[in-house]
Amino acid sequence: MKKLFSAEKMSTHCHWVGVIDWRLRNFHGYLTGRGSTYNAYLVKGEGGYVLIDTVKAGFEDEFMSRIETVCDPREIRVVVSNHAEMDHTGALPQLLNRFSPDCRILASRNGAKAIQAHFSLDREIEVIKSGQTAEILGKEFVFLETPMIHWPDSMLTYFVEDKILFSNDAFGMHLASVERWYDEFDSALAYEEALRYYANIITPYSQIVAKFLDKFDSLALDIDAIAPDHGLCWRGEGVEFILGHYKRWASVEKRRSRKVAVVFDTMWESTELMARHIAQGVRSEGVACVVLPVQESHRTQIATELLETGAVALGSPTLNAGLLPTVADALCYVQGLKFTPKFGLAFGSYGWGEVSVKLLNESLGAMGAECLPSVSCQYVPTDAVLLQCREAGARLAAKIKEEIAL
Ligand code: FEO
């Protein structure tokens, strides 16, 4: 095979041998507007190499050509699988016969089960013990299971000698780039993508993340770099940067800000007009407000905005005794991600059956929001209704100022 792609040296004993998916735009419903990478890492041991994770099926040639710039693939004697999801294991079955004939595969207990459930490999997968130091090819590794961050099988691998934490999905981002390190890239864009990744993948597991980070701190691992399986790696000040943000995002109280999201769709602009006046009311109290018309705002963006907002105003007209399907879609997605706005406000117009605000209030209540009195109107909002909207927006903003610290 032609060596079209090169590995990149990350530390004394470690090379990045991942692949770049410039074209990815949809990760099961998550709009990945800047593509992604599937990172994998080769660690040089004594008498062979340890491969940390593999890549998505379809990228085998790029992956193998990067590996071949470091070693003969038959020198790969151990594969550590931190996570069974197919963006990190899909290429494994096709490539195993290219590695050492006695190549071992290590995974967590749940990982071993999940890999076999996916691929029915013709060899045993060795189950590693979490929290213990293991010597592999003369190098020390510590494996840390992180169940439900974000699958039952997920784990992290710490390579002691080079002080690298291979963190799989945790601390990652969907971002295709030729750069490998956060400090080589536009820091604002990298932050935006890390935030988007947390909001759209990790949010439902935030309580588990918070507990894990406490435990992780108590381990006091000496970390020079965090190397996730998507996007950029973190080193130097970047390590504290991403750990600090994860600690904040994992805590509902810490991540909530004095900001309102107004999320709505409209049929004949009545609900849109209400949304605009609610936003004006929020503004009148000096509180930040983001307005998200759902036809023009992908659910990925809505989820990202909701991560840090303290309140949400949710609007839909009534259609067929229900919500507009676009609003129902966005709600289904953000409810699945278990967002918990502190305050909610339902609003919307109707023709002959006033249904939407009732359903929106139920959804906001199910998300744990304290619902303020809703605003609805028949057909087209009058000036009096628009005044009600401005007042409702101002009340929502005032609540936020009372309850959420600056
Ligand atoms: Fe990147 Fe959960 O897979």
Short mmCIF file of C-alpha atoms and ligand atoms in Angstrom, two decimals:
data_model
loop_
_atom_site.label_atom_id
_atom_site.label_comp_id
_atom_site.label_asym_id
_atom_site.label_seq_id
_atom_site.Cartn_x
_atom_site.Cartn_y
_atom_site.Cartn_z
CA MET A 1 0.00 0.00 0.00
CA LYS A 2 1.24 3.53 -0.73
CA LYS A 3 2.15 5.47 2.38
CA LEU A 4 -0.16 8.35 1.66
CA PHE A 5 -0.56 9.61 5.21
CA SER A 6 1.85 10.07 8.10
CA ALA A 7 1.64 9.44 11.79
CA GLU A 8 2.33 12.35 14.12
CA LYS A 9 4.59 12.10 17.13
CA MET A 10 2.76 13.14 20.29
CA SER A 11 5.37 12.28 22.95
CA THR A 12 8.53 10.21 23.40
CA HIS A 13 6.79 6.86 22.92
CA CYS A 14 3.46 7.80 21.35
CA HIS A 15 2.27 8.56 17.83
CA TRP A 16 -1.15 9.68 16.66
CA VAL A 17 -2.33 7.30 13.94
CA GLY A 18 -5.94 8.43 13.59
CA VAL A 19 -7.92 9.47 10.53
CA ILE A 20 -9.62 12.68 9.48
CA ASP A 21 -13.26 12.61 8.40
CA TRP A 22 -13.57 15.92 6.58
CA ARG A 23 -17.03 15.05 5.25
CA LEU A 24 -18.88 13.97 8.39
CA ARG A 25 -21.92 16.17 8.96
CA ASN A 26 -24.28 13.88 10.86
CA PHE A 27 -23.38 11.89 13.94
CA HIS A 28 -26.72 10.25 14.72
CA GLY A 29 -28.62 13.50 14.64
CA TYR A 30 -25.78 15.75 15.85
CA LEU A 31 -24.81 18.20 13.09
CA THR A 32 -21.03 17.96 12.86
CA GLY A 33 -20.48 21.06 10.78
CA ARG A 34 -16.70 20.90 10.93
CA GLY A 35 -16.28 17.15 10.39
CA SER A 36 -14.44 14.96 12.87
CA THR A 37 -11.45 12.76 13.47
CA TYR A 38 -11.25 9.23 14.83
CA ASN A 39 -8.07 9.34 16.85
CA ALA A 40 -5.97 6.29 17.65
CA TYR A 41 -2.56 6.13 19.23
CA LEU A 42 0.46 3.84 18.94
CA VAL A 43 2.63 3.41 22.01
CA LYS A 44 6.07 1.88 21.57
CA GLY A 45 6.75 -0.80 24.14
CA GLU A 46 9.45 -3.41 24.51
CA GLY A 47 9.34 -5.78 21.57
CA GLY A 48 6.21 -4.31 20.03
CA TYR A 49 3.49 -1.69 20.01
CA VAL A 50 0.30 -1.06 21.91
CA LEU A 51 -2.52 0.41 19.81
CA ILE A 52 -5.00 2.52 21.73
CA ASP A 53 -8.37 2.31 19.92
CA THR A 54 -8.94 1.97 16.19
CA VAL A 55 -11.08 3.91 13.73
CA LYS A 56 -14.42 3.84 11.94
CA ALA A 57 -14.91 1.28 9.16
CA GLY A 58 -14.14 2.71 5.74
CA PHE A 59 -10.98 4.47 6.91
CA GLU A 60 -8.76 1.38 7.02
CA ASP A 61 -6.35 2.51 4.28
CA GLU A 62 -5.65 5.90 5.84
CA PHE A 63 -5.27 4.31 9.26
CA MET A 64 -2.89 1.59 8.09
CA SER A 65 -0.78 3.99 6.05
CA ARG A 66 -0.25 6.16 9.13
CA ILE A 67 0.66 3.11 11.21
CA GLU A 68 3.13 1.96 8.56
CA THR A 69 5.09 5.18 8.90
CA VAL A 70 5.85 4.13 12.49
CA CYS A 71 6.14 0.35 12.43
CA ASP A 72 5.35 -2.86 10.65
CA PRO A 73 1.69 -3.50 11.65
CA ARG A 74 2.71 -7.03 12.65
CA GLU A 75 4.59 -5.40 15.54
CA ILE A 76 1.25 -4.39 17.07
CA ARG A 77 0.91 -6.92 19.84
CA VAL A 78 -1.80 -5.35 21.97
CA VAL A 79 -4.95 -3.39 21.14
CA VAL A 80 -6.56 -1.49 24.01
CA SER A 81 -10.19 -0.70 23.22
CA ASN A 82 -11.40 2.12 25.43
CA HIS A 83 -14.89 2.11 23.92
CA ALA A 84 -16.84 -0.28 21.73
CA GLU A 85 -18.84 2.26 19.71
CA MET A 86 -18.18 1.65 16.05
CA ASP A 87 -16.43 4.93 15.32
CA HIS A 88 -13.58 3.44 17.41
CA THR A 89 -13.90 -0.25 16.64
CA GLY A 90 -15.43 -0.50 13.16
CA ALA A 91 -12.08 -1.13 11.45
CA LEU A 92 -10.89 -3.66 14.05
CA PRO A 93 -12.30 -6.89 12.55
CA GLN A 94 -10.86 -6.21 9.09
CA LEU A 95 -7.46 -5.17 10.45
CA LEU A 96 -6.78 -7.70 13.20
CA ASN A 97 -5.20 -10.12 10.74
CA ARG A 98 -2.73 -7.39 9.75
CA PHE A 99 -1.42 -7.10 13.30
CA SER A 100 0.72 -9.63 15.17
CA PRO A 101 -0.87 -13.12 14.86
CA ASP A 102 -1.05 -13.32 18.67
CA CYS A 103 -2.29 -9.75 19.10
CA ARG A 104 -4.14 -9.37 22.41
CA ILE A 105 -7.24 -7.22 22.76
CA LEU A 106 -7.93 -5.57 26.11
CA ALA A 107 -11.16 -3.89 27.14
CA SER A 108 -13.37 -3.29 30.15
CA ARG A 109 -15.78 -6.09 31.10
CA ASN A 110 -18.67 -4.31 29.37
CA GLY A 111 -16.37 -3.43 26.47
CA ALA A 112 -15.45 -7.07 25.89
CA LYS A 113 -19.13 -8.01 25.82
CA ALA A 114 -20.05 -5.12 23.53
CA ILE A 115 -17.24 -5.78 21.06
CA GLN A 116 -18.22 -9.43 20.80
CA ALA A 117 -21.88 -8.49 20.44
CA HIS A 118 -20.94 -6.25 17.54
CA PHE A 119 -18.32 -8.34 15.76
CA SER A 120 -18.20 -11.94 17.09
CA LEU A 121 -14.40 -11.95 16.90
CA ASP A 122 -12.66 -15.31 16.74
CA ARG A 123 -10.48 -14.54 19.73
CA GLU A 124 -10.93 -13.83 23.38
CA ILE A 125 -10.96 -10.27 24.64
CA GLU A 126 -9.07 -9.85 27.89
CA VAL A 127 -10.90 -7.94 30.58
CA ILE A 128 -8.79 -5.32 32.33
CA LYS A 129 -9.15 -4.31 35.96
CA SER A 130 -10.10 -0.72 36.55
CA GLY A 131 -7.96 1.47 38.78
CA GLN A 132 -4.94 -0.78 38.76
CA THR A 133 -1.56 -0.33 37.16
CA ALA A 134 -0.80 -2.94 34.53
CA GLU A 135 2.48 -3.59 32.76
CA ILE A 136 2.10 -4.15 29.03
CA LEU A 137 5.11 -4.63 26.77
CA GLY A 138 7.30 -3.21 29.53
CA LYS A 139 5.22 -0.03 29.92
CA GLU A 140 2.91 0.92 32.75
CA PHE A 141 -0.72 1.78 32.10
CA VAL A 142 -3.58 2.62 34.43
CA PHE A 143 -7.09 1.78 33.21
CA LEU A 144 -10.01 3.76 34.57
CA GLU A 145 -13.50 2.58 33.78
CA THR A 146 -15.96 5.43 33.22
CA PRO A 147 -19.27 3.62 32.82
CA MET A 148 -21.94 5.78 31.17
CA ILE A 149 -19.46 8.43 30.05
CA HIS A 150 -20.99 7.80 27.71
CA TRP A 151 -21.54 4.05 27.21
CA PRO A 152 -21.52 1.27 29.84
CA ASP A 153 -18.15 0.07 28.52
CA SER A 154 -16.29 3.40 28.33
CA MET A 155 -12.88 3.64 29.95
CA LEU A 156 -9.78 5.83 29.94
CA THR A 157 -6.18 4.65 29.68
CA TYR A 158 -3.32 6.51 31.35
CA PHE A 159 0.16 5.88 29.99
CA VAL A 160 2.39 6.48 32.99
CA GLU A 161 5.80 7.07 31.39
CA ASP A 162 4.70 9.77 28.92
CA LYS A 163 1.98 11.09 31.26
CA ILE A 164 -0.74 10.88 28.61
CA LEU A 165 -4.39 10.20 29.35
CA PHE A 166 -6.10 8.52 26.40
CA SER A 167 -9.62 9.63 27.15
CA ASN A 168 -11.67 8.23 24.27
CA ASP A 169 -14.86 10.32 23.81
CA ALA A 170 -14.36 12.30 27.03
CA PHE A 171 -12.82 15.76 26.47
CA GLY A 172 -13.27 15.31 22.72
CA MET A 173 -14.89 17.37 19.99
CA HIS A 174 -16.13 16.76 16.48
CA LEU A 175 -13.61 18.77 14.51
CA ALA A 176 -11.64 17.78 11.42
CA SER A 177 -8.27 19.53 11.33
CA VAL A 178 -4.70 18.94 10.24
CA GLU A 179 -3.60 20.26 13.64
CA ARG A 180 -3.45 17.79 16.52
CA TRP A 181 -3.17 20.11 19.53
CA TYR A 182 -5.57 22.67 20.94
CA ASP A 183 -2.76 25.23 21.23
CA GLU A 184 -2.11 24.99 17.48
CA PHE A 185 -5.71 25.82 16.56
CA ASP A 186 -8.12 28.76 16.84
CA SER A 187 -8.90 28.57 20.54
CA ALA A 188 -12.42 30.07 20.26
CA LEU A 189 -13.46 27.55 17.60
CA ALA A 190 -11.97 24.68 19.57
CA TYR A 191 -13.84 25.78 22.70
CA GLU A 192 -17.06 26.07 20.72
CA GLU A 193 -16.70 22.52 19.40
CA ALA A 194 -15.77 21.07 22.81
CA LEU A 195 -18.84 22.77 24.30
CA ARG A 196 -21.03 21.50 21.45
CA TYR A 197 -19.70 17.97 21.98
CA TYR A 198 -20.39 18.07 25.70
CA ALA A 199 -23.89 19.48 25.17
CA ASN A 200 -24.86 16.95 22.51
CA ILE A 201 -23.16 13.80 23.81
CA ILE A 202 -22.21 14.06 27.47
CA THR A 203 -24.93 16.19 29.11
CA PRO A 204 -27.24 13.31 30.17
CA TYR A 205 -24.38 11.81 32.17
CA SER A 206 -23.33 15.01 33.94
CA GLN A 207 -23.86 13.68 37.47
CA ILE A 208 -21.64 10.71 36.66
CA VAL A 209 -19.06 13.03 35.12
CA ALA A 210 -18.99 15.18 38.26
CA LYS A 211 -18.45 12.13 40.49
CA PHE A 212 -15.78 10.79 38.18
CA LEU A 213 -13.91 14.10 38.14
CA ASP A 214 -13.84 14.14 41.95
CA LYS A 215 -12.42 10.63 41.96
CA PHE A 216 -10.03 11.56 39.19
CA ASP A 217 -8.71 14.51 41.22
CA SER A 218 -8.08 12.21 44.18
CA LEU A 219 -5.89 9.99 42.00
CA ALA A 220 -3.60 13.00 41.40
CA LEU A 221 -2.29 11.59 38.13
CA ASP A 222 0.58 13.56 36.70
CA ILE A 223 -0.83 14.53 33.31
CA ASP A 224 1.12 16.22 30.53
CA ALA A 225 -1.52 15.61 27.87
CA ILE A 226 -5.09 14.45 27.36
CA ALA A 227 -5.58 12.65 24.06
CA PRO A 228 -9.25 12.07 23.18
CA ASP A 229 -10.54 10.05 20.24
CA HIS A 230 -12.17 13.00 18.47
CA GLY A 231 -10.63 16.32 17.53
CA LEU A 232 -7.79 18.15 19.20
CA CYS A 233 -5.57 16.99 22.06
CA TRP A 234 -4.84 19.03 25.15
CA ARG A 235 -1.41 19.77 26.63
CA GLY A 236 0.13 22.38 28.91
CA GLU A 237 -2.47 24.90 30.03
CA GLY A 238 -5.00 23.16 27.77
CA VAL A 239 -5.21 20.25 30.24
CA GLU A 240 -6.48 22.46 33.08
CA PHE A 241 -8.62 24.39 30.60
CA ILE A 242 -10.66 21.39 29.50
CA LEU A 243 -10.79 19.78 32.95
CA GLY A 244 -12.05 23.08 34.39
CA HIS A 245 -14.78 23.38 31.77
CA TYR A 246 -15.88 19.77 32.29
CA LYS A 247 -16.20 20.46 36.02
CA ARG A 248 -18.40 23.46 35.25
CA TRP A 249 -20.51 21.79 32.56
CA ALA A 250 -21.05 18.72 34.76
CA SER A 251 -22.72 20.85 37.42
CA VAL A 252 -26.18 22.20 36.60
CA GLU A 253 -25.72 24.94 39.18
CA LYS A 254 -22.32 26.03 37.92
CA ARG A 255 -23.13 25.98 34.23
CA ARG A 256 -26.40 27.90 34.35
CA SER A 257 -25.98 31.50 33.35
CA ARG A 258 -28.21 34.56 33.35
CA LYS A 259 -29.38 33.92 29.84
CA VAL A 260 -32.74 33.09 28.27
CA ALA A 261 -33.24 30.96 25.18
CA VAL A 262 -36.39 31.65 23.18
CA VAL A 263 -37.08 28.54 21.08
CA PHE A 264 -40.05 28.55 18.73
CA ASP A 265 -41.58 27.76 15.38
CA THR A 266 -44.41 29.58 13.70
CA MET A 267 -47.12 29.03 11.07
CA TRP A 268 -48.31 32.52 10.10
CA GLU A 269 -45.83 34.59 12.14
CA SER A 270 -48.09 35.01 15.18
CA THR A 271 -45.92 32.85 17.44
CA GLU A 272 -42.82 34.47 15.93
CA LEU A 273 -44.13 37.92 16.82
CA MET A 274 -44.76 36.71 20.37
CA ALA A 275 -41.19 35.34 20.51
CA ARG A 276 -39.76 38.68 19.43
CA HIS A 277 -41.68 40.55 22.10
CA ILE A 278 -40.70 38.04 24.79
CA ALA A 279 -37.05 38.61 23.80
CA GLN A 280 -37.60 42.36 24.05
CA GLY A 281 -39.01 41.89 27.54
CA VAL A 282 -35.97 39.87 28.57
CA ARG A 283 -33.73 42.58 27.18
CA SER A 284 -35.60 45.26 29.16
CA GLU A 285 -34.26 43.62 32.32
CA GLY A 286 -30.69 43.66 30.95
CA VAL A 287 -30.52 39.87 30.66
CA ALA A 288 -28.90 38.08 27.72
CA CYS A 289 -31.25 36.38 25.28
CA VAL A 290 -30.75 34.06 22.33
CA VAL A 291 -33.64 33.56 19.90
CA LEU A 292 -33.73 30.20 18.12
CA PRO A 293 -36.33 29.67 15.38
CA VAL A 294 -36.25 25.89 15.08
CA GLN A 295 -36.55 25.70 11.29
CA GLU A 296 -33.38 27.75 10.99
CA SER A 297 -31.58 26.45 14.11
CA HIS A 298 -30.49 22.84 14.00
CA ARG A 299 -31.30 20.83 17.11
CA THR A 300 -27.54 20.59 17.72
CA GLN A 301 -27.34 24.37 18.07
CA ILE A 302 -30.39 24.48 20.31
CA ALA A 303 -28.87 21.87 22.62
CA THR A 304 -25.58 23.75 22.70
CA GLU A 305 -27.31 27.00 23.67
CA LEU A 306 -29.44 25.28 26.31
CA LEU A 307 -26.45 23.85 28.16
CA GLU A 308 -25.66 27.16 29.81
CA THR A 309 -28.98 29.00 29.74
CA GLY A 310 -30.94 29.49 32.95
CA ALA A 311 -34.38 29.69 31.37
CA VAL A 312 -36.17 28.72 28.21
CA ALA A 313 -39.22 30.25 26.58
CA LEU A 314 -40.77 27.65 24.32
CA GLY A 315 -43.25 28.56 21.63
CA SER A 316 -45.43 26.69 19.17
CA PRO A 317 -48.78 27.30 17.55
CA THR A 318 -51.34 24.53 17.83
CA LEU A 319 -51.42 22.21 14.81
CA ASN A 320 -53.80 19.27 14.61
CA ALA A 321 -54.42 19.46 18.36
CA GLY A 322 -50.68 19.21 18.99
CA LEU A 323 -47.37 20.99 18.48
CA LEU A 324 -45.68 21.85 15.23
CA PRO A 325 -43.59 18.77 14.35
CA THR A 326 -40.43 20.89 14.20
CA VAL A 327 -40.90 21.94 17.83
CA ALA A 328 -41.72 18.36 18.84
CA ASP A 329 -38.49 17.20 17.17
CA ALA A 330 -36.37 19.75 19.03
CA LEU A 331 -38.13 18.88 22.31
CA CYS A 332 -37.57 15.16 21.81
CA TYR A 333 -33.86 15.78 21.30
CA VAL A 334 -33.28 18.15 24.24
CA GLN A 335 -35.43 16.07 26.60
CA GLY A 336 -33.31 13.05 25.68
CA LEU A 337 -30.25 15.07 26.64
CA LYS A 338 -31.91 15.76 30.01
CA PHE A 339 -31.54 19.51 30.04
CA THR A 340 -32.93 21.08 33.17
CA PRO A 341 -33.72 24.78 32.72
CA LYS A 342 -34.51 26.45 36.02
CA PHE A 343 -37.43 28.44 34.61
CA GLY A 344 -39.73 27.95 31.65
CA LEU A 345 -42.31 29.96 29.76
CA ALA A 346 -44.73 28.47 27.22
CA PHE A 347 -46.28 30.60 24.51
CA GLY A 348 -48.05 30.23 21.19
CA SER A 349 -51.03 31.02 19.05
CA TYR A 350 -53.98 28.84 18.10
CA GLY A 351 -56.96 28.91 15.76
CA TRP A 352 -59.84 27.03 17.40
CA GLY A 353 -58.21 24.75 19.99
CA GLU A 354 -55.82 26.10 22.61
CA VAL A 355 -53.56 23.07 23.01
CA SER A 356 -49.92 23.95 22.36
CA VAL A 357 -49.18 25.92 25.56
CA LYS A 358 -50.61 23.08 27.66
CA LEU A 359 -48.31 20.57 25.96
CA LEU A 360 -45.32 22.92 26.19
CA ASN A 361 -45.93 23.46 29.90
CA GLU A 362 -46.05 19.69 30.39
CA SER A 363 -42.73 19.31 28.59
CA LEU A 364 -41.08 22.13 30.52
CA GLY A 365 -42.39 20.65 33.78
CA ALA A 366 -41.03 17.23 32.81
CA MET A 367 -37.64 18.88 32.31
CA GLY A 368 -37.81 20.18 35.86
CA ALA A 369 -38.42 23.83 35.01
CA GLU A 370 -40.51 26.08 37.21
CA CYS A 371 -43.11 27.30 34.71
CA LEU A 372 -44.17 30.93 34.71
CA PRO A 373 -47.70 31.83 33.53
CA SER A 374 -47.90 31.09 29.81
CA VAL A 375 -49.09 33.44 27.08
CA SER A 376 -51.36 32.36 24.26
CA CYS A 377 -53.57 34.08 21.74
CA GLN A 378 -56.14 33.22 19.11
CA TYR A 379 -55.03 33.77 15.50
CA VAL A 380 -53.01 36.99 15.61
CA PRO A 381 -51.61 38.72 18.72
CA THR A 382 -53.16 42.06 19.58
CA ASP A 383 -51.14 44.89 21.10
CA ALA A 384 -52.43 43.75 24.48
CA VAL A 385 -51.08 40.23 23.88
CA LEU A 386 -47.72 41.60 22.77
CA LEU A 387 -47.57 43.64 25.97
CA GLN A 388 -48.24 40.40 27.87
CA CYS A 389 -45.33 38.83 26.00
CA ARG A 390 -42.96 41.65 26.92
CA GLU A 391 -44.10 41.44 30.53
CA ALA A 392 -43.64 37.65 30.54
CA GLY A 393 -40.12 38.03 29.12
CA ALA A 394 -39.30 40.62 31.76
CA ARG A 395 -40.65 38.33 34.52
CA LEU A 396 -38.52 35.46 33.25
CA ALA A 397 -35.45 37.68 33.22
CA ALA A 398 -36.21 39.03 36.70
CA LYS A 399 -36.49 35.46 38.03
CA ILE A 400 -33.12 34.65 36.58
CA LYS A 401 -31.55 37.69 38.20
CA GLU A 402 -33.05 36.68 41.56
CA GLU A 403 -32.04 33.02 41.41
CA ILE A 404 -28.92 32.67 39.32
CA ALA A 405 -25.64 34.14 40.47
CA LEU A 406 -23.61 36.24 38.10
FE1 FEO B 1 -16.84 8.41 19.58
FE2 FEO B 1 -19.11 6.97 21.73
O1 FEO B 1 -18.07 7.13 20.19
#
